[in-house]
Amino acid sequence: MWSLFFFDQRYKQLFRPYSTILSGRLHYSYHWSGENDTLICRWDNTPHFPKLEKFPHHIHRNEDQVIHGKPINIFDVLGEIEKTLNK
């Protein structure tokens, strides 16, 4: 696994991607965290929120908020991070 660091005027940010294919299915987790490893956002398809629309794809907006997601790849995630950092 590799990591990518972003540095902006506020603080250091870390992006850790993970993806693998198991039993013919793509499993992914794209974790974006800030200083002190505080979660900013994580996109994944771990099947632990079956009641969400578009299960198993979901987004952790912080430690307490999980919303439905959609199938996503690393390039889309990096685009979302770029949009956020450019605000």
PDB file of C-alpha atoms in Angstrom:
ATOM      1  CA  MET A   1       0.000   0.000   0.000  1.00  0.00           C
ATOM      2  CA  TRP A   2       1.187   3.530  -0.713  1.00  0.00           C
ATOM      3  CA  SER A   3       0.221   6.935   0.661  1.00  0.00           C
ATOM      4  CA  LEU A   4       0.018  10.401  -0.825  1.00  0.00           C
ATOM      5  CA  PHE A   5       0.540  13.543   1.269  1.00  0.00           C
ATOM      6  CA  PHE A   6      -1.131  16.882   0.560  1.00  0.00           C
ATOM      7  CA  PHE A   7       0.123  20.056   2.183  1.00  0.00           C
ATOM      8  CA  ASP A   8      -2.063  23.120   2.223  1.00  0.00           C
ATOM      9  CA  GLN A   9      -1.894  26.277   4.287  1.00  0.00           C
ATOM     10  CA  ARG A  10      -3.923  24.705   7.081  1.00  0.00           C
ATOM     11  CA  TYR A  11      -2.338  21.333   7.727  1.00  0.00           C
ATOM     12  CA  LYS A  12      -0.866  18.148   6.344  1.00  0.00           C
ATOM     13  CA  GLN A  13      -3.329  15.696   4.795  1.00  0.00           C
ATOM     14  CA  LEU A  14      -2.881  12.042   3.974  1.00  0.00           C
ATOM     15  CA  PHE A  15      -4.561   9.931   1.309  1.00  0.00           C
ATOM     16  CA  ARG A  16      -4.336   6.125   1.555  1.00  0.00           C
ATOM     17  CA  PRO A  17      -5.855   4.104  -1.270  1.00  0.00           C
ATOM     18  CA  TYR A  18      -6.564   0.398  -1.118  1.00  0.00           C
ATOM     19  CA  SER A  19      -8.163  -1.791  -3.729  1.00  0.00           C
ATOM     20  CA  THR A  20      -8.095  -5.464  -4.560  1.00  0.00           C
ATOM     21  CA  ILE A  21     -10.170  -7.996  -6.447  1.00  0.00           C
ATOM     22  CA  LEU A  22     -11.540 -10.896  -4.410  1.00  0.00           C
ATOM     23  CA  SER A  23     -13.856 -13.529  -5.861  1.00  0.00           C
ATOM     24  CA  GLY A  24     -14.206 -11.440  -9.031  1.00  0.00           C
ATOM     25  CA  ARG A  25     -15.379  -8.328  -7.126  1.00  0.00           C
ATOM     26  CA  LEU A  26     -13.493  -5.064  -6.617  1.00  0.00           C
ATOM     27  CA  HIS A  27     -13.057  -4.106  -2.966  1.00  0.00           C
ATOM     28  CA  TYR A  28     -11.881  -0.557  -2.296  1.00  0.00           C
ATOM     29  CA  SER A  29     -11.258   1.941   0.470  1.00  0.00           C
ATOM     30  CA  TYR A  30      -9.932   5.435  -0.231  1.00  0.00           C
ATOM     31  CA  HIS A  31      -9.107   7.096   3.090  1.00  0.00           C
ATOM     32  CA  TRP A  32      -8.419  10.832   3.381  1.00  0.00           C
ATOM     33  CA  SER A  33      -7.313  12.133   6.756  1.00  0.00           C
ATOM     34  CA  GLY A  34      -5.989  15.320   8.232  1.00  0.00           C
ATOM     35  CA  GLU A  35      -3.653  16.173  11.033  1.00  0.00           C
ATOM     36  CA  ASN A  36      -3.482  13.605  13.840  1.00  0.00           C
ATOM     37  CA  ASP A  37      -5.104  11.081  11.447  1.00  0.00           C
ATOM     38  CA  THR A  38      -8.510  12.778  11.814  1.00  0.00           C
ATOM     39  CA  LEU A  39     -10.882  11.390   9.190  1.00  0.00           C
ATOM     40  CA  ILE A  40     -11.878  13.894   6.510  1.00  0.00           C
ATOM     41  CA  CYS A  41     -13.583  11.424   4.197  1.00  0.00           C
ATOM     42  CA  ARG A  42     -13.457   7.751   3.259  1.00  0.00           C
ATOM     43  CA  TRP A  43     -15.048   6.146   0.219  1.00  0.00           C
ATOM     44  CA  ASP A  44     -15.454   2.368   0.427  1.00  0.00           C
ATOM     45  CA  ASN A  45     -17.588  -0.624  -0.426  1.00  0.00           C
ATOM     46  CA  THR A  46     -17.170  -2.738   2.688  1.00  0.00           C
ATOM     47  CA  PRO A  47     -20.612  -4.344   3.106  1.00  0.00           C
ATOM     48  CA  HIS A  48     -21.412  -3.081   6.611  1.00  0.00           C
ATOM     49  CA  PHE A  49     -24.234  -0.579   5.905  1.00  0.00           C
ATOM     50  CA  PRO A  50     -26.860  -2.716   4.102  1.00  0.00           C
ATOM     51  CA  LYS A  51     -29.699  -0.208   4.598  1.00  0.00           C
ATOM     52  CA  LEU A  52     -28.004   2.564   2.620  1.00  0.00           C
ATOM     53  CA  GLU A  53     -29.089   3.281  -0.932  1.00  0.00           C
ATOM     54  CA  LYS A  54     -26.585   1.923  -3.477  1.00  0.00           C
ATOM     55  CA  PHE A  55     -25.246  -0.607  -0.958  1.00  0.00           C
ATOM     56  CA  PRO A  56     -22.397  -1.519  -0.510  1.00  0.00           C
ATOM     57  CA  HIS A  57     -20.925   1.789  -1.765  1.00  0.00           C
ATOM     58  CA  HIS A  58     -20.833   4.488   0.909  1.00  0.00           C
ATOM     59  CA  ILE A  59     -18.931   7.536   2.147  1.00  0.00           C
ATOM     60  CA  HIS A  60     -17.750   8.285   5.677  1.00  0.00           C
ATOM     61  CA  ARG A  61     -17.935  12.098   5.960  1.00  0.00           C
ATOM     62  CA  ASN A  62     -16.488  11.943   9.462  1.00  0.00           C
ATOM     63  CA  GLU A  63     -16.395   9.392  12.258  1.00  0.00           C
ATOM     64  CA  ASP A  64     -20.159   9.677  12.864  1.00  0.00           C
ATOM     65  CA  GLN A  65     -21.715  10.388   9.452  1.00  0.00           C
ATOM     66  CA  VAL A  66     -22.059   7.755   6.740  1.00  0.00           C
ATOM     67  CA  ILE A  67     -23.980   8.449   3.535  1.00  0.00           C
ATOM     68  CA  HIS A  68     -24.710   6.395   0.431  1.00  0.00           C
ATOM     69  CA  GLY A  69     -22.096   6.446  -2.285  1.00  0.00           C
ATOM     70  CA  LYS A  70     -21.617   5.115  -5.769  1.00  0.00           C
ATOM     71  CA  PRO A  71     -18.955   2.977  -7.421  1.00  0.00           C
ATOM     72  CA  ILE A  72     -15.883   5.191  -7.568  1.00  0.00           C
ATOM     73  CA  ASN A  73     -12.272   4.900  -8.677  1.00  0.00           C
ATOM     74  CA  ILE A  74      -9.069   6.518  -7.484  1.00  0.00           C
ATOM     75  CA  PHE A  75      -9.147   9.211 -10.184  1.00  0.00           C
ATOM     76  CA  ASP A  76     -12.664  10.319  -9.192  1.00  0.00           C
ATOM     77  CA  VAL A  77     -11.628  10.420  -5.532  1.00  0.00           C
ATOM     78  CA  LEU A  78      -8.545  12.516  -6.281  1.00  0.00           C
ATOM     79  CA  GLY A  79     -10.795  14.871  -8.273  1.00  0.00           C
ATOM     80  CA  GLU A  80     -13.112  15.237  -5.263  1.00  0.00           C
ATOM     81  CA  ILE A  81     -10.137  15.987  -3.014  1.00  0.00           C
ATOM     82  CA  GLU A  82      -8.827  18.560  -5.492  1.00  0.00           C
ATOM     83  CA  LYS A  83     -12.217  20.329  -5.621  1.00  0.00           C
ATOM     84  CA  THR A  84     -12.330  20.487  -1.830  1.00  0.00           C
ATOM     85  CA  LEU A  85      -8.778  21.791  -1.486  1.00  0.00           C
ATOM     86  CA  ASN A  86      -9.419  24.493  -4.118  1.00  0.00           C
ATOM     87  CA  LYS A  87     -12.426  25.947  -2.272  1.00  0.00           C
TER      88      LYS A  87
END
